Amino acid sequence: MVNFMMDKYIVPSFIVSLLGFLLLYILRPRTPNYKKKDPKSDTHNVITSNCKPKKGSNDTDVIIVGAGVAGAALAHTLGKEGRKVHVIERDLTEPDRIVGELLQPGGYLKLIELGLEDCVEDIDAQRVVGYALFKDGKSTNVSYPLENFHSDVAGRSFHNGRFIQKMREKAATLPNVRLEQGTVTSLIEENGSIKGVQYKTKTGLELKAHAPLTVVCDGCFSNLRRSLCDPKVDIPSCFVGLVLELENDRLPYPNHGHVILADPSPILFYPISSTEIRCLVDVPGQKLPSLANGDMSNYLKTMVAPQVPPGLHDAFLSAIDKGHIRTMPNRSMPAAPYPTPGALLLGDSFNMRHPLTGGGMTVALSDISVLRNLLMPLQDLNDADELCKYLESFYTLRKPVASTINTLAGALYKVFCASPDQARREMREACFDYLSLGGTCSTGPIALLSGLNPSPLSLVLHFFAVAIYGVGRLFVPFPSPKRLWIGARLISAASGIIFPIIKAEGIRQMFFPTTIPAYHRAPPVNKGSEIC
């Protein structure tokens, strides 16, 4: 019966998605998606230099601003390729964050590809093999489709700071990688090209560093991104973070991430060590109950605790009483770069998505793999203009992985949030039941979420299969006028969720990347002439 329904719905969903793409393509803005911007037009954190270093006078090939997950991984990757790398990080002590703690299997595969898989060893990292979903007293679990991979391949969850420190230590072992603690205050611009950075050392000394290529990956709070991209940052919600200490309490599904479809929005649980569980409570909007006067504790105990699975309830209350409650805004920002000679954005300074699906590190590591492959045939990085034109292909080549994970994160968050609208409630229920069906209905979406199958078309097909599955449920036992109306609104709601996200990602870049001119660009030929 399930197979019949899937066969019946997959063709209509495909037709619906194509019609939607056609409509959006017709209505798309006629301006180019990537606008080349003169850094002089935005002087924010950009200084003009009259210094013209001679070719070969720099002893650095690449400056990396930031040594988080993206910066540390990139430093090691380029260092292994023989590049001379200078990393400038504001604080080299171990970070303490409440996100960046779950690495999907697709991200772990990228770690292996980059030679960084040992960075999840000796930090008490936990294997993650799937997700468990809870809704209205019901539960189901979906496993990652790992049958065709080595037994070591799975997700990993850990303390974010421990993971970052391991990567920094590994990068620092390379003789051509230099890690320095300092705060980058501005980019150095000369004749429309970025030639390096100005920064302040730990002791307060102001210095300049020059290199043919500067990669900015200083995270979600980046103070440099404004001169390199169009930073349209949206903050749909905030996470409230707790750590549950394991005693007699265990996760209902060991080695799984847990998602509770709560009211008003999801609650997450996953292990970050052998004795600790991270809990993240999503609170819509930007205004949170006060931590200082106890409103937050009261909110968690009265509104959230009754929706926590029984096996975790006591540990959840105990964590609240201990008072170690932390908060963090959840940011979303599409990648909208200004291709700039001599500079490139990477990581959360460039592209963010709702952290519900834990896809940020997977996107960053995938981007590093793409960038490494693009730079590999280049011996000379000094021809800034030619290098900039060539690296514009980076923004297209990264799209299959990045756009799939970004779109799924944004769409799932909207579907998983409670809503007073009946059509949205039906969509939420249909999504839970669809994933509970097993087979392709669960392995398909979880392969997308995990980064194992970065296919934008597959994402759209499954998303509309969920919507049409929800409509089919409404027509049983018979399609009354009211149910027909709700079904139509359900399809409309689904379209209203996913199409704006796809439009922000770029329809052409997601589904027709080979039609982008930069996709076919060959590496620039070393001319041997002096480039300042």
Short mmCIF file of N, CA and C in Angstrom, two decimals, residues 36 90 96 111 115 144 176 230 323 341 369 372 381 447 454 483 499:
data_model
loop_
_atom_site.label_atom_id
_atom_site.label_comp_id
_atom_site.label_asym_id
_atom_site.label_seq_id
_atom_site.Cartn_x
_atom_site.Cartn_y
_atom_site.Cartn_z
N LYS A 36 29.81 41.95 -8.68
CA LYS A 36 31.19 42.27 -8.32
C LYS A 36 31.22 43.66 -7.73
N ARG A 90 41.44 35.38 17.09
CA ARG A 90 41.25 36.30 18.21
C ARG A 90 41.58 35.67 19.55
N ASP A 96 34.14 27.59 24.14
CA ASP A 96 33.07 26.97 24.92
C ASP A 96 31.75 27.42 24.31
N LEU A 111 36.01 14.88 6.69
CA LEU A 111 37.16 14.84 7.58
C LEU A 111 38.18 13.82 7.09
N GLY A 115 42.01 14.33 5.72
CA GLY A 115 43.03 13.78 6.61
C GLY A 115 42.91 14.27 8.04
N TYR A 144 20.79 6.47 9.74
CA TYR A 144 21.56 6.88 8.58
C TYR A 144 21.77 5.68 7.66
N ASN A 176 54.94 24.87 7.85
CA ASN A 176 54.59 26.03 7.03
C ASN A 176 53.25 26.66 7.44
N ASP A 230 26.87 40.32 0.77
CA ASP A 230 25.64 41.02 1.14
C ASP A 230 25.05 40.29 2.35
N GLY A 323 21.46 25.69 37.18
CA GLY A 323 21.58 27.07 36.75
C GLY A 323 22.53 27.36 35.61
N PRO A 341 38.90 40.40 -5.74
CA PRO A 341 40.27 39.93 -5.95
C PRO A 341 41.05 39.88 -4.64
N SER A 369 37.00 21.32 0.92
CA SER A 369 37.39 20.32 -0.07
C SER A 369 37.31 20.90 -1.48
N ARG A 372 40.19 23.49 -1.88
CA ARG A 372 41.48 22.82 -2.03
C ARG A 372 41.67 22.31 -3.44
N LEU A 381 49.73 32.38 -6.79
CA LEU A 381 48.44 32.99 -6.44
C LEU A 381 48.45 34.50 -6.61
N ALA A 447 19.29 10.69 4.39
CA ALA A 447 20.51 10.77 3.58
C ALA A 447 20.77 12.21 3.15
N PRO A 454 23.80 14.71 -1.25
CA PRO A 454 23.51 16.13 -1.47
C PRO A 454 22.85 16.38 -2.82
N ARG A 483 -12.07 19.15 3.61
CA ARG A 483 -10.78 18.47 3.50
C ARG A 483 -10.08 18.85 2.19
N PHE A 499 9.92 27.21 -1.53
CA PHE A 499 10.33 27.99 -2.70
C PHE A 499 11.10 29.27 -2.34
#
